[in-house]
Amino acid sequence: MTLLDSQPVAVAAPPRHGVLPRRRGGTAGYFFVAGYTLLLLVFGVFPTGYAFYLAFTNDHGQFTGINQFTRVAQDYRFLPAFGHILVYLLLWLVVLVVLTVLTAVVLRSRLRTSVSALLRFLYYIPGALAGVASVLVWLFMLDPDVSPVSWLLRGLGMDSFAAVLSPGNLPVIFMLIAFWTGAGGWMVVMYGALNNIPDEVIEAARIDGAGPWRTAWSIQIPMIRQWITYMTILAFAAGTQLFVEPQLLQTASLGRVSPTWSPNQLAYVYAFQQGDFNGAAAISVFLLVLGLLCAGLLVWRSNMFTLDEK
Amino acid sequence: MTSSRFARTGRHAASVRVLAAACTLASATVLAGCASADPSTGPAAKGGTSAFKPVAQKAGAQITVWADSTRLPSVQAYQKSHPDVKMKIVTYDGGADGSTYLQTKVQLFDRTGEGWPDVVFGTPTDVTWASAPTKPGATPFAAPLDDKLVPKNTLDGFAKGSLTPCQFNGHTYCLRNDIAQVVLWYNKSLMDKWGYRPPTTWAEYEALGQKVAKDHPGYLVGSVGDTNSHESYFWSSQCPAFNLTKADTLRVNLQDPKCTRMATLLDKLISAKAVTTQGFFSQGFAKNSGSKVLMAYGPSWYGQYVFKAAFHTPAKQIAAAPPLTWPGETTASTGNVGGGVWMVSSHSANLKASTDLVTWLTTSNENQASAPTYPAYAPAAKAWLANPANSNYFADDVSGPFQQAADEVWTGWSNTKFSDATSWSSVVLPALTGGKSLVSTLPAWQKAISDQAKANGYKVTDR
């Protein structure tokens, strides 16, 4: 206590925890973010607001309270569509997190640098294909008549394209397409995250007797936790918006895949076949709330943003 | 302690206040009575209650024409013989396989208030929404052609019942391009070689199917795997699957004996492997099994489009027989698979040129005699049948069966606001592929049709 009292008071009080010192720099910063902010307002915030307006009104512009939401939720296609997407998301997120993290750890720690660089490049290639093109590739892969892996499909008892597309297989198929196009990019990101871990930490672990798996489990994965959370949030958001894949398979299979397989497709049917833009907006608000809840939960549980301030 | 408790109570009070405010707001909304969320454009919505008012007409204005690739040459032929008409021709899918491209686009044009094509080729399903407003205050997309645009004696020339899908609220909103009456197609060369005679009743068809399965395994007497197979089989069986009893009431009863008799018959032939659950149009079918099709119960365009174009069956092998009958019937009833329509946009600034084009396309011998499909306009159908190009591929004269079938299309299968293909393709076909029988899938199909009908604003009844 005495010691503390005798401290010189000339030293400026350290900034309170969590409050960043004021930054210098005139208006240039605003200029640089202006372009993005403008586009965000026009194509992000404004359409969201418009969707909310539509979701709470009917086609005469009258206020309907929550009636639009209860009406679309009672639609016979509503629960199946969300059920499909739930199964798909569970499959996709588990596979994505486990395999990308595992692959990144192996690439970072167990392979020679040149081999690892080559593999990272190869993994990334499918991600360079645009969404539609990648689905077209899979249309060939999944048709036993033309597929290079037709022996595998036939071995699994699927002799025709129609058999491959049986309703129970669809979540797995969409998971495969999503993994094939998306996971390569995330492996590169995870690899970069692992690179950020100081060598001394890994060395200390080794000196303490940790093997490669122990190091991965207790040091590397906990230290890239916020990247994993970040990946999960983005993959979840992208997954709930599944549209192109089922829509194209629906066309290519001549209608054997339901045209309202995913909630986004259901919203599309509401808007452009039933001419019911208000109902479509209500479904999109459901998706928005779902995405926000999940992201909020993950951010809260992982302390993602507080880590950044250290 | 005191201060902290005070803070907590304060917070608590605040949240109570917020809750109370929300409750008041909610009860206010309930008391005020929120407006109904139901869209006001169901099947009961009246289209064209007020007289049709054309937009300001401009003589010689360019007309935009949307056609599918099959009808594109006809439109181009018109342009060639009428060089003074300014036309912009656009190819699109024409509504094939339940596509809703046209509807999607028109919904958007109705919202933006511009961009409508002047003339479009579409499916009868398209007329159901095009004859009514897509949103309150919008003008229905299709112009009523009987309203001073097309003379009555032209409309009277169309085959009996072929304009029914065009008619709503006492007006005619389209001209039927072609009809697709269902007949029995067979490979005459193979039938002659094996000593079979084409069946005339469903019982004979079933017996022959069983015989083929035993004596010539691998050969097929039909397929149920296409998006429209139900229109060939269940429509011909007079099954009340899509039966509008009133403009807004749909009768769906798949447990009716007229549905179960067909499901039972097909189940037997499917398990005997004489009828396939793969579609004629599915990937790889033509290559793998096209030459194994002995018979096919399907529309008049099967000859040119399935046997000639897809299966590459050599000429002079395929023939057509009249529709099959059930016990106790003297005349057969048959189905109809497709058959397009032409519509004129009510927003067209050149209705004269647009109407002239659709009239020429549907009724002129110049176009229809060499049209790819069987004309709906009766005088043009005669010219079509007389054209050797339409018959010299076949082993026999198809005129008799075609003309007979055209008059026997059952009228109890209605033109609904939703495509009848969706439930069949996405519910029934995957179940059949998964090894279920048709009879056991009928309840699921019934539910799918009913759900879809209700979602489109119909009342559903099963009697």
Short mmCIF file of C-alpha atoms in Angstrom, two decimals, chain A:
data_model
loop_
_atom_site.label_atom_id
_atom_site.label_comp_id
_atom_site.label_asym_id
_atom_site.label_seq_id
_atom_site.Cartn_x
_atom_site.Cartn_y
_atom_site.Cartn_z
CA MET A 1 0.00 0.00 0.00
CA THR A 2 2.71 2.42 1.09
CA LEU A 3 4.72 1.49 -1.91
CA LEU A 4 1.82 2.26 -4.16
CA ASP A 5 1.23 5.61 -2.54
CA SER A 6 4.81 6.63 -3.10
CA GLN A 7 4.57 6.03 -6.83
CA PRO A 8 5.13 9.18 -8.84
CA VAL A 9 1.86 10.54 -10.16
CA ALA A 10 3.37 12.20 -13.18
CA VAL A 11 2.87 9.05 -15.24
CA ALA A 12 -0.30 9.24 -17.29
CA ALA A 13 -2.91 6.77 -16.24
CA PRO A 14 -2.82 3.71 -18.49
CA PRO A 15 -5.84 3.47 -20.82
CA ARG A 16 -8.69 1.59 -19.25
CA HIS A 17 -9.00 -1.99 -20.42
CA GLY A 18 -11.02 -2.29 -23.56
CA VAL A 19 -10.85 1.33 -24.60
CA LEU A 20 -8.58 1.90 -27.55
CA PRO A 21 -6.48 5.10 -27.66
CA ARG A 22 -7.86 7.68 -30.08
CA ARG A 23 -6.32 7.33 -33.49
CA ARG A 24 -4.98 10.18 -35.54
CA GLY A 25 -5.61 10.54 -39.25
CA GLY A 26 -7.98 12.99 -40.91
CA THR A 27 -10.80 12.11 -43.25
CA ALA A 28 -8.89 9.68 -45.52
CA GLY A 29 -10.18 6.72 -43.53
CA TYR A 30 -13.79 7.70 -44.12
CA PHE A 31 -13.06 8.08 -47.80
CA PHE A 32 -11.65 4.57 -48.02
CA VAL A 33 -14.59 2.91 -46.28
CA ALA A 34 -17.16 5.06 -48.09
CA GLY A 35 -17.31 2.89 -51.22
CA TYR A 36 -17.97 -0.28 -49.29
CA THR A 37 -20.40 1.39 -46.93
CA LEU A 38 -22.39 2.77 -49.82
CA LEU A 39 -22.63 -0.63 -51.54
CA LEU A 40 -23.49 -2.26 -48.22
CA LEU A 41 -26.30 0.22 -47.68
CA VAL A 42 -27.68 -0.13 -51.19
CA PHE A 43 -27.38 -3.89 -51.63
CA GLY A 44 -27.32 -5.11 -48.02
CA VAL A 45 -29.07 -2.89 -45.53
CA PHE A 46 -31.76 -1.42 -47.76
CA PRO A 47 -32.95 -4.81 -49.17
CA THR A 48 -33.00 -6.20 -45.63
CA GLY A 49 -35.17 -3.30 -44.50
CA TYR A 50 -37.41 -3.78 -47.55
CA ALA A 51 -37.74 -7.50 -46.73
CA PHE A 52 -38.82 -6.59 -43.19
CA TYR A 53 -41.36 -4.12 -44.59
CA LEU A 54 -42.76 -6.78 -46.96
CA ALA A 55 -42.80 -9.45 -44.24
CA PHE A 56 -44.99 -7.33 -41.97
CA THR A 57 -47.46 -6.22 -44.66
CA ASN A 58 -49.72 -7.84 -47.27
CA ASP A 59 -49.97 -7.14 -50.98
CA HIS A 60 -52.21 -4.14 -50.31
CA GLY A 61 -49.51 -2.65 -48.07
CA GLN A 62 -51.60 -3.18 -44.91
CA PHE A 63 -49.84 -4.04 -41.65
CA THR A 64 -50.28 -7.74 -40.86
CA GLY A 65 -48.31 -8.19 -37.63
CA ILE A 66 -46.88 -11.68 -37.47
CA ASN A 67 -49.54 -13.14 -39.75
CA GLN A 68 -47.17 -13.58 -42.69
CA PHE A 69 -44.78 -15.55 -40.49
CA THR A 70 -47.46 -17.86 -39.12
CA ARG A 71 -48.87 -18.33 -42.61
CA VAL A 72 -45.58 -19.37 -44.24
CA ALA A 73 -44.65 -21.50 -41.22
CA GLN A 74 -47.88 -23.45 -41.71
CA ASP A 75 -47.07 -24.08 -45.36
CA TYR A 76 -46.65 -27.81 -45.98
CA ARG A 77 -43.24 -27.20 -47.55
CA PHE A 78 -41.86 -25.06 -44.73
CA LEU A 79 -40.84 -27.71 -42.19
CA PRO A 80 -39.47 -30.18 -44.77
CA ALA A 81 -37.32 -27.42 -46.31
CA PHE A 82 -35.86 -26.41 -42.94
CA GLY A 83 -35.49 -30.09 -42.01
CA HIS A 84 -33.49 -30.75 -45.19
CA ILE A 85 -31.23 -27.80 -44.54
CA LEU A 86 -30.71 -28.85 -40.91
CA VAL A 87 -29.51 -32.34 -41.89
CA TYR A 88 -27.33 -30.85 -44.61
CA LEU A 89 -25.80 -28.26 -42.25
CA LEU A 90 -25.00 -30.84 -39.58
CA LEU A 91 -23.23 -33.03 -42.13
CA TRP A 92 -21.48 -30.14 -43.85
CA LEU A 93 -20.28 -28.28 -40.73
CA VAL A 94 -18.96 -31.40 -38.96
CA VAL A 95 -17.17 -32.64 -42.05
CA LEU A 96 -15.85 -29.18 -42.87
CA VAL A 97 -14.47 -28.44 -39.40
CA VAL A 98 -12.96 -31.88 -38.79
CA LEU A 99 -11.41 -32.36 -42.21
CA THR A 100 -10.13 -28.85 -42.89
CA VAL A 101 -8.51 -28.52 -39.47
CA LEU A 102 -7.04 -32.01 -39.66
CA THR A 103 -5.70 -31.41 -43.17
CA ALA A 104 -4.26 -28.02 -42.24
CA VAL A 105 -2.46 -29.51 -39.22
CA VAL A 106 -1.01 -32.30 -41.35
CA LEU A 107 0.02 -29.84 -44.07
CA ARG A 108 1.65 -27.55 -41.52
CA SER A 109 3.46 -30.07 -39.34
CA ARG A 110 3.88 -33.38 -41.10
CA LEU A 111 4.84 -32.57 -44.67
CA ARG A 112 7.81 -31.03 -46.45
CA THR A 113 7.16 -27.37 -47.33
CA SER A 114 7.24 -27.92 -51.10
CA VAL A 115 4.81 -30.85 -50.98
CA SER A 116 2.55 -28.90 -48.65
CA ALA A 117 2.54 -25.89 -51.00
CA LEU A 118 1.65 -28.07 -53.98
CA LEU A 119 -1.17 -29.78 -52.10
CA ARG A 120 -2.58 -26.47 -50.88
CA PHE A 121 -2.67 -25.27 -54.49
CA LEU A 122 -4.41 -28.46 -55.64
CA TYR A 123 -6.98 -28.30 -52.85
CA TYR A 124 -7.78 -24.73 -53.79
CA ILE A 125 -8.41 -25.34 -57.52
CA PRO A 126 -12.06 -26.52 -57.28
CA GLY A 127 -12.85 -23.39 -55.29
CA ALA A 128 -11.89 -21.33 -58.34
CA LEU A 129 -14.87 -22.77 -60.24
CA ALA A 130 -18.01 -20.69 -59.92
CA GLY A 131 -21.02 -22.28 -58.17
CA VAL A 132 -22.92 -23.28 -61.28
CA ALA A 133 -19.89 -24.74 -63.05
CA SER A 134 -19.06 -26.91 -60.05
CA VAL A 135 -22.58 -28.30 -59.97
CA LEU A 136 -22.29 -29.16 -63.66
CA VAL A 137 -19.11 -31.11 -62.91
CA TRP A 138 -21.04 -33.04 -60.26
CA LEU A 139 -23.90 -33.76 -62.65
CA PHE A 140 -21.39 -35.82 -64.61
CA MET A 141 -19.84 -37.33 -61.51
CA LEU A 142 -23.23 -38.52 -60.24
CA ASP A 143 -24.57 -40.04 -63.46
CA PRO A 144 -23.53 -43.70 -63.60
CA ASP A 145 -23.70 -43.62 -67.40
CA VAL A 146 -20.89 -41.09 -67.79
CA SER A 147 -19.25 -40.87 -64.36
CA PRO A 148 -15.56 -41.71 -64.00
CA VAL A 149 -16.50 -43.34 -60.69
CA SER A 150 -19.49 -45.24 -62.05
CA TRP A 151 -18.02 -48.45 -60.57
CA LEU A 152 -18.35 -46.88 -57.13
CA LEU A 153 -21.92 -45.71 -57.75
CA ARG A 154 -22.94 -49.10 -59.14
CA GLY A 155 -21.13 -50.77 -56.25
CA LEU A 156 -23.35 -48.80 -53.88
CA GLY A 157 -26.38 -50.16 -55.74
CA MET A 158 -27.16 -47.04 -57.75
CA ASP A 159 -27.56 -47.92 -61.42
CA SER A 160 -29.12 -44.75 -62.74
CA PHE A 161 -28.96 -41.00 -62.21
CA ALA A 162 -32.49 -41.22 -60.79
CA ALA A 163 -31.37 -43.77 -58.18
CA VAL A 164 -28.41 -41.60 -57.17
CA LEU A 165 -30.78 -38.67 -56.62
CA SER A 166 -33.13 -40.54 -54.26
CA PRO A 167 -34.35 -38.11 -51.56
CA GLY A 168 -32.24 -39.69 -48.79
CA ASN A 169 -29.01 -39.12 -50.70
CA LEU A 170 -29.52 -35.43 -51.37
CA PRO A 171 -28.00 -33.95 -48.16
CA VAL A 172 -24.88 -36.05 -48.71
CA ILE A 173 -24.65 -34.98 -52.35
CA PHE A 174 -24.95 -31.28 -51.48
CA MET A 175 -22.40 -31.76 -48.69
CA LEU A 176 -19.95 -33.32 -51.16
CA ILE A 177 -20.43 -30.47 -53.64
CA ALA A 178 -20.02 -27.84 -50.92
CA PHE A 179 -16.94 -29.53 -49.48
CA TRP A 180 -15.36 -29.95 -52.89
CA THR A 181 -15.83 -26.29 -53.81
CA GLY A 182 -15.40 -24.65 -50.41
CA ALA A 183 -13.07 -26.66 -48.24
CA GLY A 184 -9.88 -26.03 -50.23
CA GLY A 185 -10.04 -22.31 -49.56
CA TRP A 186 -10.61 -22.88 -45.86
CA MET A 187 -7.64 -25.29 -45.68
CA VAL A 188 -5.44 -22.48 -46.97
CA VAL A 189 -6.91 -20.10 -44.38
CA MET A 190 -6.40 -22.61 -41.54
CA TYR A 191 -2.85 -23.20 -42.71
CA GLY A 192 -2.23 -19.46 -42.51
CA ALA A 193 -3.72 -19.41 -39.00
CA LEU A 194 -1.42 -22.21 -37.89
CA ASN A 195 1.54 -20.26 -39.32
CA ASN A 196 0.68 -17.46 -36.91
CA ILE A 197 1.46 -19.59 -33.87
CA PRO A 198 4.98 -18.61 -32.67
CA ASP A 199 7.59 -21.34 -33.14
CA GLU A 200 8.66 -20.97 -29.49
CA VAL A 201 5.25 -22.20 -28.34
CA ILE A 202 5.49 -25.34 -30.47
CA GLU A 203 9.10 -25.84 -29.38
CA ALA A 204 8.15 -25.48 -25.72
CA ALA A 205 5.48 -28.10 -26.20
CA ARG A 206 7.98 -30.44 -27.80
CA ILE A 207 10.45 -29.93 -24.95
CA ASP A 208 7.64 -30.72 -22.53
CA GLY A 209 7.30 -34.05 -24.32
CA ALA A 210 4.18 -33.44 -26.44
CA GLY A 211 3.99 -35.56 -29.60
CA PRO A 212 2.57 -34.18 -32.86
CA TRP A 213 -1.06 -35.15 -32.07
CA ARG A 214 -0.84 -33.86 -28.51
CA THR A 215 0.59 -30.59 -29.85
CA ALA A 216 -2.21 -30.33 -32.39
CA TRP A 217 -4.97 -31.09 -29.88
CA SER A 218 -3.70 -29.03 -26.94
CA ILE A 219 -1.75 -26.19 -28.56
CA GLN A 220 -2.49 -25.62 -32.24
CA ILE A 221 -6.27 -26.16 -32.38
CA PRO A 222 -7.04 -24.08 -29.23
CA MET A 223 -4.87 -21.28 -30.61
CA ILE A 224 -6.74 -21.10 -33.94
CA ARG A 225 -10.12 -21.42 -32.28
CA GLN A 226 -11.38 -18.05 -33.42
CA TRP A 227 -10.58 -18.89 -37.06
CA ILE A 228 -12.54 -22.11 -36.71
CA THR A 229 -15.46 -20.15 -35.26
CA TYR A 230 -15.21 -17.65 -38.08
CA MET A 231 -15.25 -20.46 -40.66
CA THR A 232 -18.24 -22.08 -38.97
CA ILE A 233 -20.24 -18.84 -38.98
CA LEU A 234 -19.57 -18.17 -42.66
CA ALA A 235 -20.18 -21.79 -43.66
CA PHE A 236 -23.41 -21.83 -41.66
CA ALA A 237 -24.60 -18.62 -43.32
CA ALA A 238 -23.71 -19.94 -46.77
CA GLY A 239 -25.28 -23.32 -45.99
CA THR A 240 -28.66 -21.94 -44.94
CA GLN A 241 -28.78 -20.08 -48.25
CA LEU A 242 -28.38 -23.23 -50.34
CA PHE A 243 -30.08 -22.56 -53.67
CA VAL A 244 -28.05 -23.11 -56.84
CA GLU A 245 -27.23 -26.77 -56.18
CA PRO A 246 -30.75 -28.10 -55.54
CA GLN A 247 -32.21 -25.81 -58.22
CA LEU A 248 -29.82 -27.13 -60.88
CA LEU A 249 -30.26 -30.75 -59.80
CA GLN A 250 -34.02 -30.21 -59.95
CA THR A 251 -33.74 -29.13 -63.58
CA ALA A 252 -31.15 -31.72 -64.55
CA SER A 253 -33.10 -34.57 -62.98
CA LEU A 254 -36.24 -33.48 -64.87
CA GLY A 255 -38.05 -32.62 -61.66
CA ARG A 256 -37.13 -35.58 -59.45
CA VAL A 257 -35.68 -33.21 -56.83
CA SER A 258 -38.37 -31.16 -55.12
CA PRO A 259 -38.47 -27.56 -56.38
CA THR A 260 -38.79 -26.45 -52.74
CA TRP A 261 -35.99 -28.55 -51.24
CA SER A 262 -34.31 -25.66 -49.42
CA PRO A 263 -35.91 -22.64 -47.69
CA ASN A 264 -34.36 -20.30 -50.26
CA GLN A 265 -36.00 -22.26 -53.06
CA LEU A 266 -39.28 -22.08 -51.19
CA ALA A 267 -38.92 -18.29 -50.96
CA TYR A 268 -38.17 -18.24 -54.69
CA VAL A 269 -41.31 -20.24 -55.48
CA TYR A 270 -43.35 -17.93 -53.25
CA ALA A 271 -42.07 -14.84 -55.01
CA PHE A 272 -41.90 -15.91 -58.61
CA GLN A 273 -44.54 -18.60 -59.01
CA GLN A 274 -47.16 -17.63 -56.50
CA GLY A 275 -46.42 -13.92 -56.97
CA ASP A 276 -46.37 -13.66 -53.19
CA PHE A 277 -43.42 -11.39 -52.41
CA ASN A 278 -44.63 -10.82 -48.84
CA GLY A 279 -44.55 -14.52 -48.01
CA ALA A 280 -41.13 -14.83 -49.65
CA ALA A 281 -39.87 -11.96 -47.51
CA ALA A 282 -41.18 -13.66 -44.37
CA ILE A 283 -39.19 -16.81 -45.20
CA SER A 284 -36.06 -14.74 -45.82
CA VAL A 285 -36.53 -13.05 -42.43
CA PHE A 286 -36.72 -16.51 -40.83
CA LEU A 287 -33.38 -17.34 -42.47
CA LEU A 288 -31.85 -14.04 -41.35
CA VAL A 289 -32.91 -14.56 -37.73
CA LEU A 290 -31.62 -18.14 -37.79
CA GLY A 291 -28.26 -17.00 -39.14
CA LEU A 292 -27.96 -14.15 -36.63
CA LEU A 293 -28.87 -16.39 -33.69
CA CYS A 294 -26.32 -19.01 -34.64
CA ALA A 295 -23.59 -16.45 -35.31
CA GLY A 296 -24.38 -14.66 -32.05
CA LEU A 297 -24.21 -17.91 -30.11
CA LEU A 298 -20.87 -18.86 -31.63
CA VAL A 299 -19.34 -15.42 -31.12
CA TRP A 300 -20.56 -15.33 -27.52
CA ARG A 301 -19.38 -18.86 -26.69
CA SER A 302 -15.97 -18.48 -28.31
CA ASN A 303 -15.14 -14.91 -27.20
CA MET A 304 -14.08 -14.39 -30.79
CA PHE A 305 -13.88 -10.61 -30.76
CA THR A 306 -12.30 -10.18 -27.30
CA LEU A 307 -9.31 -12.25 -28.38
CA ASP A 308 -8.50 -9.73 -31.08
CA GLU A 309 -7.87 -6.94 -28.60
CA LYS A 310 -5.06 -8.66 -26.73
#
